[in-house]
Coordinates of C-alpha atoms in Angstrom, one line a residue:
M1 CA 29.1 -24.1 5.2
S2 CA 25.3 -23.6 5.2
Q3 CA 23.6 -21.8 2.5
Q4 CA 21.9 -18.4 3.3
P5 CA 18.1 -18.3 2.9
P6 CA 16.7 -16.2 0.1
P7 CA 15.9 -12.6 1.1
S8 CA 12.4 -11.8 2.2
H9 CA 10.5 -9.3 0.1
A10 CA 7.7 -8.8 2.6
R11 CA 8.9 -5.3 3.6
R12 CA 9.2 -4.2 0.0
N13 CA 5.9 -5.7 -1.1
A14 CA 3.9 -4.3 1.8
S15 CA 5.5 -0.9 1.3
L16 CA 4.7 -0.9 -2.4
L17 CA 1.1 -1.9 -1.7
L18 CA 0.7 0.9 0.9
L19 CA 2.4 3.3 -1.4
L20 CA 0.0 2.7 -4.3
A21 CA -3.0 3.1 -1.9
Y22 CA -1.4 6.3 -0.5
I23 CA -0.8 7.8 -4.0
G24 CA -4.4 7.1 -4.9
V25 CA -5.6 9.0 -1.8
V26 CA -3.3 11.9 -2.4
A27 CA -4.4 12.1 -6.1
A28 CA -8.0 12.1 -5.0
M29 CA -7.3 14.9 -2.5
T30 CA -5.1 17.1 -4.6
L31 CA -6.6 16.6 -8.1
S32 CA -10.3 16.9 -7.2
P33 CA -11.9 19.9 -9.0
T34 CA -12.7 21.8 -5.7
P35 CA -10.3 22.5 -2.8
L36 CA -10.7 20.2 0.2
D37 CA -11.3 23.1 2.6
Q38 CA -14.2 24.6 0.5
G39 CA -17.3 24.6 2.6
F40 CA -15.4 23.9 5.8
E41 CA -14.2 27.4 6.6
S42 CA -16.3 27.5 9.8
A43 CA -15.0 24.2 11.0
I44 CA -11.4 25.2 10.3
D45 CA -11.9 28.5 12.2
K46 CA -13.4 26.5 15.1
F47 CA -10.4 24.1 15.0
L48 CA -7.9 27.0 15.0
G49 CA -9.9 28.6 17.9
V50 CA -9.5 25.3 19.9
L51 CA -5.8 25.3 19.2
H52 CA -5.4 28.9 20.2
R53 CA -7.3 28.4 23.5
N54 CA -5.0 25.4 24.2
G55 CA -1.7 27.3 23.9
V56 CA -1.0 27.4 20.2
P57 CA 0.1 31.0 19.4
E58 CA -2.2 33.4 17.6
W59 CA 0.2 33.7 14.7
F60 CA -0.5 30.1 13.8
G61 CA -3.5 30.8 11.5
Y62 CA -5.0 29.2 8.4
N63 CA -1.8 29.6 6.2
K64 CA 0.4 27.9 8.8
L65 CA -2.2 25.2 9.3
E66 CA -2.3 24.5 5.6
F67 CA 1.5 24.5 5.3
T68 CA 1.7 22.0 8.2
A69 CA -1.0 19.8 6.6
N70 CA 1.0 19.7 3.4
I71 CA 4.1 18.6 5.3
L72 CA 2.2 15.9 7.1
M73 CA 0.5 14.8 3.8
F74 CA 3.9 13.9 2.2
V75 CA 5.6 12.2 5.2
P76 CA 4.1 8.9 4.3
L77 CA 5.3 9.2 0.7
G78 CA 8.9 9.6 1.8
F79 CA 8.5 6.9 4.4
L80 CA 7.0 4.3 2.1
L81 CA 9.4 5.1 -0.7
G82 CA 12.3 4.8 1.8
L83 CA 11.1 1.3 2.8
A84 CA 10.1 0.2 -0.7
L85 CA 13.4 1.1 -2.5
P86 CA 16.5 -0.9 -2.0
A87 CA 18.8 0.7 0.6
R88 CA 21.5 1.5 -2.0
I89 CA 19.1 3.9 -3.9
W90 CA 17.2 5.4 -1.0
W91 CA 18.1 8.9 -2.4
V92 CA 15.6 8.4 -5.2
A93 CA 12.9 9.0 -2.6
V94 CA 14.4 12.4 -2.0
L95 CA 13.9 13.2 -5.7
V96 CA 10.4 11.8 -6.0
S97 CA 8.8 13.9 -3.3
P98 CA 9.4 17.3 -5.0
A99 CA 8.8 15.8 -8.4
L100 CA 5.3 14.5 -7.4
S101 CA 4.5 17.8 -5.7
V102 CA 5.5 19.8 -8.8
A103 CA 3.4 17.5 -11.0
I104 CA 0.4 18.0 -8.7
E105 CA 0.8 21.8 -8.6
L106 CA 1.3 22.0 -12.4
T107 CA -1.9 19.9 -12.9
Q108 CA -3.8 22.1 -10.5
A109 CA -2.5 25.3 -12.3
G110 CA -3.2 24.0 -15.8
L111 CA -6.4 21.9 -15.4
L112 CA -8.2 22.8 -12.2
T113 CA -9.6 26.3 -12.2
A114 CA -10.8 26.2 -8.6
R115 CA -7.4 25.1 -7.3
F116 CA -4.3 27.2 -6.7
A117 CA -0.8 26.1 -7.4
T118 CA 1.8 27.5 -5.0
M119 CA 5.5 27.1 -4.4
S120 CA 4.8 27.0 -0.7
D121 CA 2.9 23.8 -1.3
V122 CA 5.9 22.3 -3.2
F123 CA 8.2 23.4 -0.4
A124 CA 6.0 22.0 2.4
N125 CA 5.4 18.7 0.5
T126 CA 9.2 18.4 -0.1
I127 CA 9.9 18.9 3.6
G128 CA 7.3 16.2 4.4
G129 CA 8.9 13.8 1.9
L130 CA 12.3 14.4 3.4
I131 CA 11.1 13.8 6.9
G132 CA 9.4 10.5 5.8
T133 CA 12.5 9.4 4.0
L134 CA 14.7 10.1 7.1
L135 CA 12.3 8.2 9.3
A136 CA 12.5 5.2 6.9
I137 CA 16.3 5.3 6.9
I138 CA 16.4 5.4 10.7
L139 CA 13.9 2.6 11.0
R140 CA 15.9 0.5 8.5
A141 CA 19.1 1.2 10.4
I142 CA 17.5 0.1 13.7
V143 CA 16.1 -3.1 12.2
N144 CA 19.4 -4.0 10.5
A145 CA 21.4 -3.4 13.7
R146 CA 18.9 -5.7 15.6
D147 CA 19.1 -8.3 12.9
E148 CA 22.9 -8.3 13.0
K149 CA 22.8 -8.9 16.7
V150 CA 20.2 -11.7 16.4
I151 CA 22.2 -13.4 13.8
A152 CA 25.5 -13.0 15.7
R153 CA 23.9 -14.5 18.8
A154 CA 22.4 -17.4 16.9
L155 CA 25.8 -18.1 15.4
W156 CA 27.5 -17.9 18.7
Q157 CA 24.9 -20.2 20.3
A158 CA 25.3 -22.7 17.4
Q159 CA 29.1 -22.7 17.7
N160 CA 28.9 -23.2 21.5
Q161 CA 26.3 -25.8 21.3
T162 CA 28.5 -28.0 19.1
A163 CA 31.5 -27.4 21.4
L164 CA 29.7 -28.8 24.5
P165 CA 30.2 -32.5 25.4
A166 CA 27.3 -34.7 24.6
R167 CA 26.3 -35.3 28.4
S168 CA 25.8 -31.6 29.1
R169 CA 23.4 -30.9 26.3

């Protein structure tokens, strides 16, 4: 019986590297002394105007845009955690998203006077983390199913190769 090759850690290592870079970017965005949108009110209004002219309903204003941006900001966290963690403890990613969000909001409330901590940010960030984790779980399932098929085919071909007479090879 042939020995199995050692598992590859490329997925985990790449995910961890990207996760560290991502957390650095999020920390810079969320823990800077001034809000990211400060000074960009006019550009945000113009962006919303473009959205409204192109079919986005008028009720989608600044608050909805900010909520959506908070969801999108945490999708990579859930996704990268879902890839970096072993499959048997994927659920830890579900806990990390709200925990990181709460830590950010508490830091903003306690240390950053120009920033505002809100429960809606925690809720939006948690939704984004959950979406990202779900996407990672789906991707892992697809890749695992493909790998199982590739391995099964290779085993089948190896077995049938040895069963053929020497002339027909």
